[in-house]
Amino acid sequence: MKFLNQDFNMTINVLKSGSSGNCTVISEAGRHIIIDAGVRPELVRMVVGYDNAIIEAVLVSHDHKDHSEYIGYWIRTGVPVYFDRSVGMVSRTTS
């Protein structure tokens, strides 16, 4: 696919979608953005090749456990995590 005269090959992997957890990994050129942190980090890391350095960011859509349960893990590992101020920090210290 071409976009602005540049080749790219984006993949979108929906790891889980539902009340027991939500997470999507968007990948392009060996770099990844994670949408929602509602699945075990080990599953996400398996998809991206176990290298946190190539995870550009985690974006949390809202503060329901099935979207934000593991946000604390990503914060502790140094991956930039983005969320609206309405996302509380209650579950972040234990995940």
JSON list of C-alpha atoms in Angstrom, two decimals:
[
{"chain": "A", "resi": 1, "resn": "MET", "atom": "CA", "xyz": [0.00, 0.00, 0.00]},
{"chain": "A", "resi": 2, "resn": "LYS", "atom": "CA", "xyz": [1.20, 3.53, -0.70]},
{"chain": "A", "resi": 3, "resn": "PHE", "atom": "CA", "xyz": [0.52, 6.52, 1.49]},
{"chain": "A", "resi": 4, "resn": "LEU", "atom": "CA", "xyz": [1.92, 9.95, 0.68]},
{"chain": "A", "resi": 5, "resn": "ASN", "atom": "CA", "xyz": [4.23, 8.30, -1.87]},
{"chain": "A", "resi": 6, "resn": "GLN", "atom": "CA", "xyz": [5.72, 5.98, 0.73]},
{"chain": "A", "resi": 7, "resn": "ASP", "atom": "CA", "xyz": [5.38, 2.21, 0.92]},
{"chain": "A", "resi": 8, "resn": "PHE", "atom": "CA", "xyz": [4.17, 0.78, 4.17]},
{"chain": "A", "resi": 9, "resn": "ASN", "atom": "CA", "xyz": [2.80, -2.49, 5.38]},
{"chain": "A", "resi": 10, "resn": "MET", "atom": "CA", "xyz": [0.63, -1.97, 8.43]},
{"chain": "A", "resi": 11, "resn": "THR", "atom": "CA", "xyz": [-0.85, -4.86, 10.34]},
{"chain": "A", "resi": 12, "resn": "ILE", "atom": "CA", "xyz": [-3.58, -4.74, 12.93]},
{"chain": "A", "resi": 13, "resn": "ASN", "atom": "CA", "xyz": [-3.79, -7.62, 15.40]},
{"chain": "A", "resi": 14, "resn": "VAL", "atom": "CA", "xyz": [-6.82, -7.74, 17.65]},
{"chain": "A", "resi": 15, "resn": "LEU", "atom": "CA", "xyz": [-5.54, -9.85, 20.52]},
{"chain": "A", "resi": 16, "resn": "LYS", "atom": "CA", "xyz": [-8.74, -9.80, 22.48]},
{"chain": "A", "resi": 17, "resn": "SER", "atom": "CA", "xyz": [-12.03, -7.94, 22.38]},
{"chain": "A", "resi": 18, "resn": "GLY", "atom": "CA", "xyz": [-14.69, -8.39, 25.01]},
{"chain": "A", "resi": 19, "resn": "SER", "atom": "CA", "xyz": [-15.59, -7.99, 28.65]},
{"chain": "A", "resi": 20, "resn": "SER", "atom": "CA", "xyz": [-12.68, -10.20, 29.76]},
{"chain": "A", "resi": 21, "resn": "GLY", "atom": "CA", "xyz": [-10.05, -8.00, 28.07]},
{"chain": "A", "resi": 22, "resn": "ASN", "atom": "CA", "xyz": [-9.31, -5.72, 25.15]},
{"chain": "A", "resi": 23, "resn": "CYS", "atom": "CA", "xyz": [-6.07, -5.13, 23.29]},
{"chain": "A", "resi": 24, "resn": "THR", "atom": "CA", "xyz": [-5.09, -4.35, 19.70]},
{"chain": "A", "resi": 25, "resn": "VAL", "atom": "CA", "xyz": [-1.53, -4.11, 18.36]},
{"chain": "A", "resi": 26, "resn": "ILE", "atom": "CA", "xyz": [-0.94, -1.89, 15.34]},
{"chain": "A", "resi": 27, "resn": "SER", "atom": "CA", "xyz": [2.41, -2.62, 13.69]},
{"chain": "A", "resi": 28, "resn": "GLU", "atom": "CA", "xyz": [4.40, -1.10, 10.85]},
{"chain": "A", "resi": 29, "resn": "ALA", "atom": "CA", "xyz": [8.09, -1.42, 10.00]},
{"chain": "A", "resi": 30, "resn": "GLY", "atom": "CA", "xyz": [8.87, -3.33, 13.19]},
{"chain": "A", "resi": 31, "resn": "ARG", "atom": "CA", "xyz": [7.34, -0.69, 15.44]},
{"chain": "A", "resi": 32, "resn": "HIS", "atom": "CA", "xyz": [4.15, -1.11, 17.45]},
{"chain": "A", "resi": 33, "resn": "ILE", "atom": "CA", "xyz": [1.38, 0.87, 19.12]},
{"chain": "A", "resi": 34, "resn": "ILE", "atom": "CA", "xyz": [-0.85, -0.89, 21.61]},
{"chain": "A", "resi": 35, "resn": "ILE", "atom": "CA", "xyz": [-4.48, 0.17, 21.92]},
{"chain": "A", "resi": 36, "resn": "ASP", "atom": "CA", "xyz": [-5.83, -0.74, 25.37]},
{"chain": "A", "resi": 37, "resn": "ALA", "atom": "CA", "xyz": [-4.03, -2.67, 28.08]},
{"chain": "A", "resi": 38, "resn": "GLY", "atom": "CA", "xyz": [-6.62, -5.26, 28.99]},
{"chain": "A", "resi": 39, "resn": "VAL", "atom": "CA", "xyz": [-4.66, -8.47, 28.29]},
{"chain": "A", "resi": 40, "resn": "ARG", "atom": "CA", "xyz": [-1.64, -10.01, 29.94]},
{"chain": "A", "resi": 41, "resn": "PRO", "atom": "CA", "xyz": [1.58, -8.29, 28.83]},
{"chain": "A", "resi": 42, "resn": "GLU", "atom": "CA", "xyz": [3.14, -11.68, 27.99]},
{"chain": "A", "resi": 43, "resn": "LEU", "atom": "CA", "xyz": [0.63, -12.09, 25.17]},
{"chain": "A", "resi": 44, "resn": "VAL", "atom": "CA", "xyz": [1.40, -8.64, 23.78]},
{"chain": "A", "resi": 45, "resn": "ARG", "atom": "CA", "xyz": [5.14, -9.22, 24.06]},
{"chain": "A", "resi": 46, "resn": "MET", "atom": "CA", "xyz": [4.81, -12.52, 22.21]},
{"chain": "A", "resi": 47, "resn": "VAL", "atom": "CA", "xyz": [3.19, -10.68, 19.29]},
{"chain": "A", "resi": 48, "resn": "VAL", "atom": "CA", "xyz": [5.84, -7.95, 19.15]},
{"chain": "A", "resi": 49, "resn": "GLY", "atom": "CA", "xyz": [8.82, -10.25, 19.64]},
{"chain": "A", "resi": 50, "resn": "TYR", "atom": "CA", "xyz": [9.55, -9.68, 23.36]},
{"chain": "A", "resi": 51, "resn": "ASP", "atom": "CA", "xyz": [11.24, -6.32, 22.77]},
{"chain": "A", "resi": 52, "resn": "ASN", "atom": "CA", "xyz": [9.63, -3.43, 24.68]},
{"chain": "A", "resi": 53, "resn": "ALA", "atom": "CA", "xyz": [11.95, -0.99, 22.87]},
{"chain": "A", "resi": 54, "resn": "ILE", "atom": "CA", "xyz": [9.94, -1.33, 19.68]},
{"chain": "A", "resi": 55, "resn": "ILE", "atom": "CA", "xyz": [6.67, -0.48, 21.39]},
{"chain": "A", "resi": 56, "resn": "GLU", "atom": "CA", "xyz": [6.17, 3.19, 20.62]},
{"chain": "A", "resi": 57, "resn": "ALA", "atom": "CA", "xyz": [3.21, 3.74, 22.94]},
{"chain": "A", "resi": 58, "resn": "VAL", "atom": "CA", "xyz": [0.22, 2.31, 24.75]},
{"chain": "A", "resi": 59, "resn": "LEU", "atom": "CA", "xyz": [-3.05, 4.18, 24.32]},
{"chain": "A", "resi": 60, "resn": "VAL", "atom": "CA", "xyz": [-5.78, 3.41, 26.87]},
{"chain": "A", "resi": 61, "resn": "SER", "atom": "CA", "xyz": [-9.25, 4.34, 25.66]},
{"chain": "A", "resi": 62, "resn": "HIS", "atom": "CA", "xyz": [-11.02, 4.44, 29.02]},
{"chain": "A", "resi": 63, "resn": "ASP", "atom": "CA", "xyz": [-10.89, 3.26, 32.60]},
{"chain": "A", "resi": 64, "resn": "HIS", "atom": "CA", "xyz": [-12.73, -0.02, 32.55]},
{"chain": "A", "resi": 65, "resn": "LYS", "atom": "CA", "xyz": [-10.74, -2.99, 33.82]},
{"chain": "A", "resi": 66, "resn": "ASP", "atom": "CA", "xyz": [-11.11, -4.83, 30.50]},
{"chain": "A", "resi": 67, "resn": "HIS", "atom": "CA", "xyz": [-9.25, -1.94, 28.80]},
{"chain": "A", "resi": 68, "resn": "SER", "atom": "CA", "xyz": [-6.81, -0.78, 31.48]},
{"chain": "A", "resi": 69, "resn": "GLU", "atom": "CA", "xyz": [-5.97, -3.65, 33.83]},
{"chain": "A", "resi": 70, "resn": "TYR", "atom": "CA", "xyz": [-2.27, -3.91, 32.88]},
{"chain": "A", "resi": 71, "resn": "ILE", "atom": "CA", "xyz": [-1.46, -0.21, 32.41]},
{"chain": "A", "resi": 72, "resn": "GLY", "atom": "CA", "xyz": [0.82, -0.35, 35.47]},
{"chain": "A", "resi": 73, "resn": "TYR", "atom": "CA", "xyz": [3.06, -2.93, 33.81]},
{"chain": "A", "resi": 74, "resn": "TRP", "atom": "CA", "xyz": [3.61, -0.72, 30.76]},
{"chain": "A", "resi": 75, "resn": "ILE", "atom": "CA", "xyz": [4.28, 2.36, 32.88]},
{"chain": "A", "resi": 76, "resn": "ARG", "atom": "CA", "xyz": [6.85, 0.48, 34.98]},
{"chain": "A", "resi": 77, "resn": "THR", "atom": "CA", "xyz": [8.68, -0.80, 31.89]},
{"chain": "A", "resi": 78, "resn": "GLY", "atom": "CA", "xyz": [9.10, 2.72, 30.53]},
{"chain": "A", "resi": 79, "resn": "VAL", "atom": "CA", "xyz": [6.80, 2.45, 27.53]},
{"chain": "A", "resi": 80, "resn": "PRO", "atom": "CA", "xyz": [4.97, 5.78, 27.02]},
{"chain": "A", "resi": 81, "resn": "VAL", "atom": "CA", "xyz": [1.35, 5.35, 28.12]},
{"chain": "A", "resi": 82, "resn": "TYR", "atom": "CA", "xyz": [-1.34, 7.80, 27.04]},
{"chain": "A", "resi": 83, "resn": "PHE", "atom": "CA", "xyz": [-4.76, 8.10, 28.61]},
{"chain": "A", "resi": 84, "resn": "ASP", "atom": "CA", "xyz": [-7.40, 10.69, 29.33]},
{"chain": "A", "resi": 85, "resn": "ARG", "atom": "CA", "xyz": [-7.44, 12.27, 32.76]},
{"chain": "A", "resi": 86, "resn": "SER", "atom": "CA", "xyz": [-10.65, 10.34, 33.45]},
{"chain": "A", "resi": 87, "resn": "VAL", "atom": "CA", "xyz": [-8.57, 7.16, 33.61]},
{"chain": "A", "resi": 88, "resn": "GLY", "atom": "CA", "xyz": [-7.95, 6.70, 37.32]},
{"chain": "A", "resi": 89, "resn": "MET", "atom": "CA", "xyz": [-4.90, 5.16, 38.94]},
{"chain": "A", "resi": 90, "resn": "VAL", "atom": "CA", "xyz": [-6.73, 2.70, 41.21]},
{"chain": "A", "resi": 91, "resn": "SER", "atom": "CA", "xyz": [-5.79, -0.51, 39.39]},
{"chain": "A", "resi": 92, "resn": "ARG", "atom": "CA", "xyz": [-2.38, 0.69, 38.21]},
{"chain": "A", "resi": 93, "resn": "THR", "atom": "CA", "xyz": [-0.36, -0.15, 41.27]},
{"chain": "A", "resi": 94, "resn": "THR", "atom": "CA", "xyz": [-1.30, -3.83, 41.28]},
{"chain": "A", "resi": 95, "resn": "SER", "atom": "CA", "xyz": [-1.07, -4.73, 37.58]}
]
